[in-house]
CSV table of C-alpha atoms and ligand atoms in Angstrom, one decimal:
chain,number,residue,atom,x,y,z
A,1,MET,CA,-49.1,58.6,-49.4
A,2,THR,CA,-53.2,58.6,-49.7
A,3,ASP,CA,-55.9,57.2,-47.1
A,4,GLU,CA,-56.6,54.8,-49.1
A,5,GLN,CA,-53.1,53.2,-50.0
A,6,THR,CA,-52.0,53.6,-45.9
A,7,LEU,CA,-55.5,51.4,-45.4
A,8,ALA,CA,-54.8,49.0,-47.8
A,9,GLU,CA,-51.4,48.5,-47.3
A,10,HIS,CA,-52.1,47.8,-43.3
A,11,VAL,CA,-55.3,45.7,-44.5
A,12,LEU,CA,-52.9,43.9,-46.6
A,13,GLN,CA,-50.6,43.1,-44.1
A,14,GLY,CA,-52.7,42.5,-41.1
A,15,LEU,CA,-55.3,40.1,-43.2
A,16,SER,CA,-52.5,38.3,-44.5
A,17,ALA,CA,-50.3,37.4,-40.8
A,18,PRO,CA,-51.1,34.1,-39.4
A,19,GLN,CA,-53.0,36.0,-36.5
A,20,LYS,CA,-55.1,38.6,-38.0
A,21,ALA,CA,-55.3,42.1,-37.1
A,22,LEU,CA,-56.2,45.4,-37.7
A,23,SER,CA,-55.5,48.5,-35.6
A,24,SER,CA,-58.5,49.9,-34.1
A,25,ALA,CA,-57.3,53.4,-35.3
A,26,TRP,CA,-59.5,52.8,-38.4
A,27,PHE,CA,-62.6,52.6,-36.2
A,28,TYR,CA,-62.7,56.4,-36.8
A,29,ASP,CA,-64.8,57.0,-39.8
A,30,ASP,CA,-68.0,59.5,-39.7
A,31,GLU,CA,-70.1,56.4,-38.9
A,32,GLY,CA,-67.3,54.8,-36.6
A,33,SER,CA,-66.9,58.1,-35.0
A,34,ARG,CA,-70.9,58.4,-34.3
A,35,ILE,CA,-71.5,55.2,-33.0
A,36,PHE,CA,-68.3,55.9,-30.1
A,37,GLN,CA,-70.7,58.9,-29.6
A,38,ARG,CA,-73.6,55.9,-28.4
A,39,ILE,CA,-70.8,54.0,-26.6
A,40,MET,CA,-69.9,56.9,-24.4
A,41,ALA,CA,-73.3,57.8,-23.6
A,42,LEU,CA,-73.7,54.1,-22.5
A,43,PRO,CA,-74.7,53.7,-18.6
A,44,GLN,CA,-72.1,50.8,-18.9
A,45,TYR,CA,-68.9,52.6,-20.2
A,46,TYR,CA,-68.3,54.3,-17.6
A,47,LEU,CA,-65.0,55.8,-18.5
A,48,THR,CA,-66.4,59.0,-20.1
A,49,ARG,CA,-68.9,59.9,-17.7
A,50,VAL,CA,-65.8,59.3,-14.2
A,51,GLU,CA,-63.3,61.8,-16.2
A,52,HIS,CA,-65.8,64.2,-16.9
A,53,ASP,CA,-66.9,64.6,-13.7
A,54,LEU,CA,-63.1,64.6,-12.4
A,55,LEU,CA,-62.6,67.1,-14.6
A,56,ARG,CA,-65.9,69.1,-13.7
A,57,GLU,CA,-65.1,68.0,-9.3
A,58,ARG,CA,-60.9,68.6,-9.5
A,59,ALA,CA,-61.0,71.5,-11.5
A,60,VAL,CA,-59.2,73.9,-9.4
A,61,GLU,CA,-57.4,71.7,-7.9
A,62,LEU,CA,-56.2,70.2,-11.3
A,63,ALA,CA,-55.5,73.9,-12.0
A,64,ARG,CA,-53.0,74.7,-9.7
A,65,TRP,CA,-51.0,71.1,-10.4
A,66,ILE,CA,-50.8,72.2,-14.0
A,67,ASP,CA,-49.9,75.4,-13.1
A,68,ALA,CA,-48.7,76.4,-9.6
A,69,ASP,CA,-47.0,79.8,-11.0
A,70,ASP,CA,-49.4,81.2,-12.8
A,71,HIS,CA,-48.3,81.4,-16.2
A,72,PRO,CA,-50.2,81.7,-19.2
A,73,LEU,CA,-51.2,78.3,-20.6
A,74,ASP,CA,-52.1,76.9,-23.6
A,75,LEU,CA,-54.6,74.0,-23.7
A,76,ILE,CA,-53.3,71.8,-26.5
A,77,GLU,CA,-55.8,68.5,-26.3
A,78,LEU,CA,-55.1,66.1,-29.1
A,79,GLY,CA,-58.0,64.0,-30.1
A,80,SER,CA,-60.5,67.0,-28.6
A,81,GLY,CA,-63.4,65.6,-30.3
A,82,ASP,CA,-66.4,67.3,-29.9
A,83,GLY,CA,-64.6,69.3,-26.3
A,84,GLU,CA,-67.6,67.9,-24.2
A,85,LYS,CA,-65.3,67.3,-21.5
A,86,THR,CA,-62.9,69.8,-21.9
A,87,LEU,CA,-65.5,72.6,-21.7
A,88,THR,CA,-66.6,71.8,-17.9
A,89,LEU,CA,-62.8,72.1,-17.3
A,90,CYS,CA,-62.1,75.2,-19.3
A,91,GLN,CA,-65.1,76.9,-17.5
A,92,THR,CA,-63.5,76.6,-14.6
A,93,PHE,CA,-60.1,78.1,-15.9
A,94,HIS,CA,-61.8,80.7,-17.2
A,95,ASP,CA,-64.0,81.6,-14.3
A,96,HIS,CA,-60.7,81.7,-11.8
A,97,ASP,CA,-59.1,84.4,-14.7
A,98,VAL,CA,-56.2,81.7,-15.4
A,99,ASP,CA,-55.0,83.2,-19.4
A,100,CYS,CA,-55.6,80.7,-21.3
A,101,ILE,CA,-56.4,79.3,-25.1
A,102,TYR,CA,-57.7,76.4,-25.8
A,103,ARG,CA,-56.1,75.0,-28.9
A,104,PRO,CA,-58.4,71.4,-29.8
A,105,MET,CA,-56.6,69.2,-32.4
A,106,ASP,CA,-58.6,66.5,-34.0
A,107,VAL,CA,-58.7,65.0,-37.9
A,108,SER,CA,-63.0,65.3,-37.9
A,109,ALA,CA,-64.2,68.3,-39.1
A,110,HIS,CA,-67.3,67.7,-38.0
A,111,ALA,CA,-66.8,66.8,-34.2
A,112,LEU,CA,-64.5,70.5,-34.3
A,113,ALA,CA,-67.8,72.3,-35.8
A,114,GLU,CA,-69.7,70.5,-33.1
A,115,LEU,CA,-66.9,71.5,-30.4
A,116,SER,CA,-67.1,75.6,-31.7
A,117,GLN,CA,-70.6,75.7,-31.5
A,118,ARG,CA,-70.3,74.2,-27.9
A,119,PHE,CA,-68.0,76.9,-27.0
A,120,GLU,CA,-69.6,80.0,-28.9
A,121,ARG,CA,-72.9,78.9,-27.0
A,122,HIS,CA,-71.7,78.1,-23.6
A,123,LEU,CA,-68.5,80.2,-23.1
A,124,PRO,CA,-68.1,82.6,-26.2
A,125,ARG,CA,-65.5,84.8,-24.1
A,126,MET,CA,-62.9,81.6,-24.7
A,127,ALA,CA,-59.7,82.1,-26.6
A,128,LEU,CA,-60.2,78.9,-28.9
A,129,GLU,CA,-58.2,77.9,-31.8
A,130,PRO,CA,-59.1,74.8,-33.2
A,131,MET,CA,-56.6,73.1,-35.4
A,132,LEU,CA,-58.0,69.8,-37.7
A,133,ALA,CA,-55.0,68.0,-37.9
A,134,ASP,CA,-53.4,64.5,-37.0
A,135,TYR,CA,-51.1,65.6,-33.6
A,136,PHE,CA,-48.9,62.8,-35.0
A,137,GLU,CA,-47.8,65.2,-37.8
A,138,HIS,CA,-48.3,68.7,-36.9
A,139,TRP,CA,-48.7,70.9,-33.3
A,140,PRO,CA,-49.9,74.5,-33.1
A,141,ALA,CA,-46.9,77.2,-33.0
A,142,ILE,CA,-47.1,78.3,-29.5
A,143,SER,CA,-45.4,81.4,-28.2
A,144,PRO,CA,-42.3,80.9,-25.8
A,145,GLN,CA,-44.1,82.5,-22.7
A,146,ARG,CA,-46.8,79.9,-22.9
A,147,ARG,CA,-46.7,77.2,-20.7
A,148,GLN,CA,-48.1,73.8,-23.2
A,149,VAL,CA,-50.5,71.9,-21.2
A,150,ALA,CA,-50.9,68.7,-23.6
A,151,MET,CA,-54.2,66.7,-23.0
A,152,LEU,CA,-54.6,63.2,-23.9
A,153,LEU,CA,-57.7,62.3,-22.5
A,154,GLY,CA,-60.8,59.7,-22.7
A,155,SER,CA,-57.6,57.1,-21.9
A,156,ASN,CA,-57.2,56.8,-25.5
A,157,LEU,CA,-52.9,55.8,-24.5
A,158,GLY,CA,-54.8,52.7,-23.6
A,159,ASN,CA,-55.4,51.7,-27.3
A,160,PHE,CA,-51.5,51.3,-28.2
A,161,ASP,CA,-49.1,48.4,-26.4
A,162,GLU,CA,-46.7,49.6,-24.6
A,163,GLY,CA,-43.9,49.9,-27.1
A,164,GLY,CA,-46.5,52.4,-29.3
A,165,ALA,CA,-47.8,54.3,-25.8
A,166,VAL,CA,-44.0,55.2,-24.9
A,167,ALA,CA,-43.0,55.8,-28.7
A,168,LEU,CA,-46.6,58.5,-28.6
A,169,LEU,CA,-45.2,59.6,-25.3
A,170,GLN,CA,-41.9,60.8,-26.5
A,171,ARG,CA,-43.1,62.4,-29.8
A,172,ILE,CA,-45.0,64.1,-27.5
A,173,ARG,CA,-42.6,65.4,-24.9
A,174,ALA,CA,-40.0,66.1,-28.4
A,175,ARG,CA,-42.8,69.2,-28.9
A,176,LEU,CA,-43.1,70.1,-25.1
A,177,ARG,CA,-40.4,72.7,-23.6
A,178,GLU,CA,-39.3,72.5,-20.0
A,179,ASP,CA,-41.9,72.9,-17.2
A,180,ASP,CA,-44.4,72.3,-19.6
A,181,VAL,CA,-47.2,69.6,-18.8
A,182,LEU,CA,-49.1,66.7,-20.5
A,183,LEU,CA,-52.7,66.0,-18.7
A,184,LEU,CA,-53.4,62.0,-19.3
A,185,GLY,CA,-57.0,60.5,-18.6
A,186,LEU,CA,-56.1,56.8,-17.8
A,187,ASP,CA,-58.9,54.2,-17.0
A,188,LEU,CA,-58.1,51.9,-14.2
A,189,VAL,CA,-58.0,48.2,-13.0
A,190,LYS,CA,-60.7,47.7,-10.8
A,191,ASP,CA,-62.9,44.5,-10.8
A,192,PRO,CA,-63.0,42.7,-14.1
A,193,HIS,CA,-66.9,42.7,-14.4
A,194,ILE,CA,-67.2,46.5,-14.4
A,195,ILE,CA,-64.4,46.4,-17.4
A,196,GLN,CA,-65.7,43.3,-18.5
A,197,GLY,CA,-69.5,45.1,-18.9
A,198,ALA,CA,-68.3,48.3,-20.6
A,199,TYR,CA,-66.9,46.4,-23.4
A,200,ASP,CA,-69.5,44.5,-23.8
A,201,ASP,CA,-73.1,46.0,-23.8
A,202,ALA,CA,-76.2,44.0,-24.2
A,203,GLN,CA,-77.4,46.7,-26.3
A,204,GLY,CA,-74.5,45.4,-28.8
A,205,VAL,CA,-73.3,49.2,-29.5
A,206,THR,CA,-69.8,47.9,-29.1
A,207,ALA,CA,-70.2,45.2,-31.3
A,208,GLU,CA,-72.1,47.7,-34.1
A,209,PHE,CA,-68.7,49.6,-33.3
A,210,ASN,CA,-66.4,46.8,-34.1
A,211,LEU,CA,-68.5,45.3,-37.1
A,212,ASN,CA,-68.2,49.1,-38.8
A,213,LEU,CA,-64.5,48.1,-39.4
A,214,LEU,CA,-65.8,45.6,-42.0
A,215,ARG,CA,-68.5,47.8,-43.7
A,216,ARG,CA,-65.3,50.2,-43.9
A,217,LEU,CA,-63.5,47.9,-45.7
A,218,ASN,CA,-66.3,46.8,-47.8
A,219,ARG,CA,-66.6,50.7,-48.8
A,220,GLU,CA,-62.8,51.5,-49.1
A,221,LEU,CA,-61.4,48.9,-50.2
A,222,GLY,CA,-64.0,46.8,-51.9
A,223,MET,CA,-64.2,44.2,-50.0
A,224,ASN,CA,-67.2,41.7,-49.6
A,225,PHE,CA,-67.4,41.0,-45.7
A,226,ASP,CA,-70.5,39.0,-44.6
A,227,LEU,CA,-71.3,41.7,-41.4
A,228,ASN,CA,-73.7,38.5,-40.3
A,229,ALA,CA,-71.0,36.1,-40.8
A,230,PHE,CA,-69.1,37.9,-38.0
A,231,SER,CA,-69.2,38.6,-34.1
A,232,HIS,CA,-68.0,40.8,-31.6
A,233,PHE,CA,-65.9,39.1,-28.7
A,234,ALA,CA,-64.3,41.2,-26.1
A,235,SER,CA,-62.5,39.9,-22.9
A,236,TYR,CA,-60.7,41.7,-20.1
A,237,CYS,CA,-57.5,40.1,-18.7
A,238,PRO,CA,-57.1,40.8,-15.2
A,239,LEU,CA,-53.5,39.2,-15.5
A,240,GLN,CA,-52.0,41.8,-17.9
A,241,GLY,CA,-54.9,44.7,-17.1
A,242,VAL,CA,-55.8,44.8,-21.0
A,243,VAL,CA,-59.2,44.0,-22.9
A,244,ARG,CA,-58.8,42.5,-26.3
A,245,SER,CA,-61.6,42.5,-28.7
A,246,PHE,CA,-61.9,40.5,-31.6
A,247,LEU,CA,-63.9,39.7,-34.3
A,248,VAL,CA,-64.9,36.0,-34.8
A,249,SER,CA,-66.0,34.6,-38.0
A,250,GLY,CA,-68.5,32.2,-37.8
A,251,ALA,CA,-68.1,30.1,-41.1
A,252,GLU,CA,-65.3,28.9,-43.2
A,253,GLN,CA,-65.5,31.8,-45.6
A,254,VAL,CA,-63.7,33.7,-48.4
A,255,VAL,CA,-63.1,37.2,-48.5
A,256,SER,CA,-62.1,39.2,-51.2
A,257,SER,CA,-60.9,42.8,-52.2
A,258,THR,CA,-61.1,44.3,-55.6
A,259,VAL,CA,-58.7,47.3,-54.4
A,260,LEU,CA,-56.2,44.5,-53.3
A,261,ASP,CA,-56.8,42.3,-55.6
A,262,ARG,CA,-56.6,39.5,-53.2
A,263,GLU,CA,-59.0,36.9,-51.2
A,264,PHE,CA,-58.5,36.2,-47.4
A,265,ASN,CA,-59.5,32.9,-45.7
A,266,PHE,CA,-61.0,32.3,-42.7
A,267,ALA,CA,-61.7,29.4,-40.8
A,268,VAL,CA,-65.0,28.5,-38.8
A,269,GLY,CA,-64.1,30.7,-35.2
A,270,GLU,CA,-61.2,32.3,-36.5
A,271,THR,CA,-60.6,35.7,-34.4
A,272,LEU,CA,-59.3,38.9,-36.3
A,273,TYR,CA,-58.0,41.0,-33.1
A,274,THR,CA,-59.2,44.6,-33.5
A,275,GLU,CA,-58.2,46.3,-30.3
A,276,GLN,CA,-56.4,46.8,-26.9
A,277,SER,CA,-57.6,48.9,-24.2
A,278,GLN,CA,-55.0,48.7,-21.6
A,279,LYS,CA,-56.2,49.4,-17.9
A,280,TYR,CA,-53.3,51.0,-15.7
A,281,THR,CA,-52.1,50.6,-11.7
A,282,ALA,CA,-50.2,53.6,-10.0
A,283,GLN,CA,-47.2,51.5,-10.5
A,284,SER,CA,-47.5,51.3,-14.7
A,285,ILE,CA,-48.8,55.1,-14.7
A,286,GLU,CA,-45.1,55.6,-12.7
A,287,ARG,CA,-43.8,53.7,-15.4
A,288,LEU,CA,-44.8,55.1,-18.1
A,289,ALA,CA,-43.9,58.2,-17.2
A,290,ARG,CA,-40.1,57.2,-16.6
A,291,LEU,CA,-40.1,55.6,-20.1
A,292,GLY,CA,-41.6,58.6,-21.7
A,293,GLY,CA,-39.1,60.7,-20.2
A,294,PHE,CA,-41.9,62.7,-18.0
A,295,GLN,CA,-42.0,63.2,-14.2
A,296,GLU,CA,-44.9,62.7,-12.4
A,297,ILE,CA,-46.2,65.8,-10.4
A,298,GLN,CA,-49.8,64.0,-9.2
A,299,VAL,CA,-52.6,61.4,-10.2
A,300,LEU,CA,-55.8,62.8,-8.8
A,301,THR,CA,-58.6,59.7,-8.8
A,302,ASP,CA,-62.3,59.6,-7.9
A,303,LYS,CA,-63.4,57.8,-4.5
A,304,ARG,CA,-63.8,54.5,-6.1
A,305,HIS,CA,-60.2,54.7,-8.2
A,306,TRP,CA,-61.9,53.7,-11.3
A,307,TYR,CA,-60.1,56.4,-13.3
A,308,ALA,CA,-57.0,58.7,-13.0
A,309,LEU,CA,-56.2,62.3,-14.3
A,310,ALA,CA,-51.9,62.4,-14.6
A,311,VAL,CA,-50.0,65.7,-14.4
A,312,TRP,CA,-46.8,65.2,-15.9
A,313,ARG,CA,-43.9,67.9,-16.0
A,314,ARG,CA,-41.5,67.6,-19.1
A,315,PRO,CA,-38.2,68.5,-17.1
A,316,ALA,CA,-35.2,69.6,-18.5
A,317,ASP,CA,-33.3,67.2,-21.1
A,318,ALA,CA,-30.2,65.7,-19.8
A,319,ASP,CA,-26.3,66.9,-20.3
B,401,LIG,C1,-61.2,55.2,-27.7
B,401,LIG,N1,-60.9,54.0,-26.9
B,401,LIG,C2,-59.7,54.5,-25.3
B,401,LIG,C3,-61.9,53.4,-26.2
B,401,LIG,C4,-61.6,52.2,-25.4
B,401,LIG,O1,-62.1,52.5,-24.3
B,401,LIG,O2,-60.7,51.3,-25.6
B,401,LIG,C5,-62.6,52.8,-27.6
B,401,LIG,C6,-63.8,51.8,-27.5
B,401,LIG,N2,-63.6,50.8,-27.3
B,401,LIG,C7,-64.4,49.9,-27.3
B,401,LIG,N3,-65.4,50.6,-26.6
B,401,LIG,C8,-64.3,51.6,-26.4
């Protein structure tokens, strides 16, 4: 199945539903990835900074939780991007003579090229084996003597609803062997104003990120969305601990697609649901570990308890 068919099918279904919805997985075309890099640099988008600080400041402790018995490690980062945050972790592992190979996986060749240059510049002696692939479909071949440490950072798990998150965790578990580790970066529940601010910046970068999805549909599916006729709306609900993002139609309008040979009606004020960003508590992290078939080893958080690095172990299969 080609990407175009997949996107086409998804859009046909998503825009025909009573509550229009598209998956945030489609945000990341080249332009979307570039805008996301700008989001990560925003002062309001604390997630990246806090996670980076945790990886830097707690790397030694983290290495102890991950690798108490000094096994050689394979760090398999799922959706590594340009590897900026992981470089710090790798530097510490390298400085402490941890025998480790860094295996970043990403679907963006551009991001992996940046990552390789970064490591070549700052950590040329690190064993680096990038893989241009979707971690849903592929996995690196690992020697049985090495412990696999799968890493899913950036609170990426939060973009799935609970069913989707558990399904992803189970798929990762199926790739791991007994005593292998999963390291997760997860954004925590906190003052709702802080969370709300991270998804609704005054500079409008997050709005641009959200609207870029329509630009992508115009380009790839021959659609005619008027980007000025839609606006970004993001709302954090403390009851559910989730940010939900939408695009709101500012007018009654009809949007068509030459590829789909279809028209879609939008009422004034109608919403198109584009993303969920789940925030976690100690209890919800523990619950996910259980449902995903993992055993919690440790959860490290920063002083303000804004963000967590969870270290989980893959236990033996039950008889
Ligand atoms: C990639 N993902 C975890 C980000 C998030 O926080 O949900 C994407 C994002 N959406 C808006 N701002 C950032």
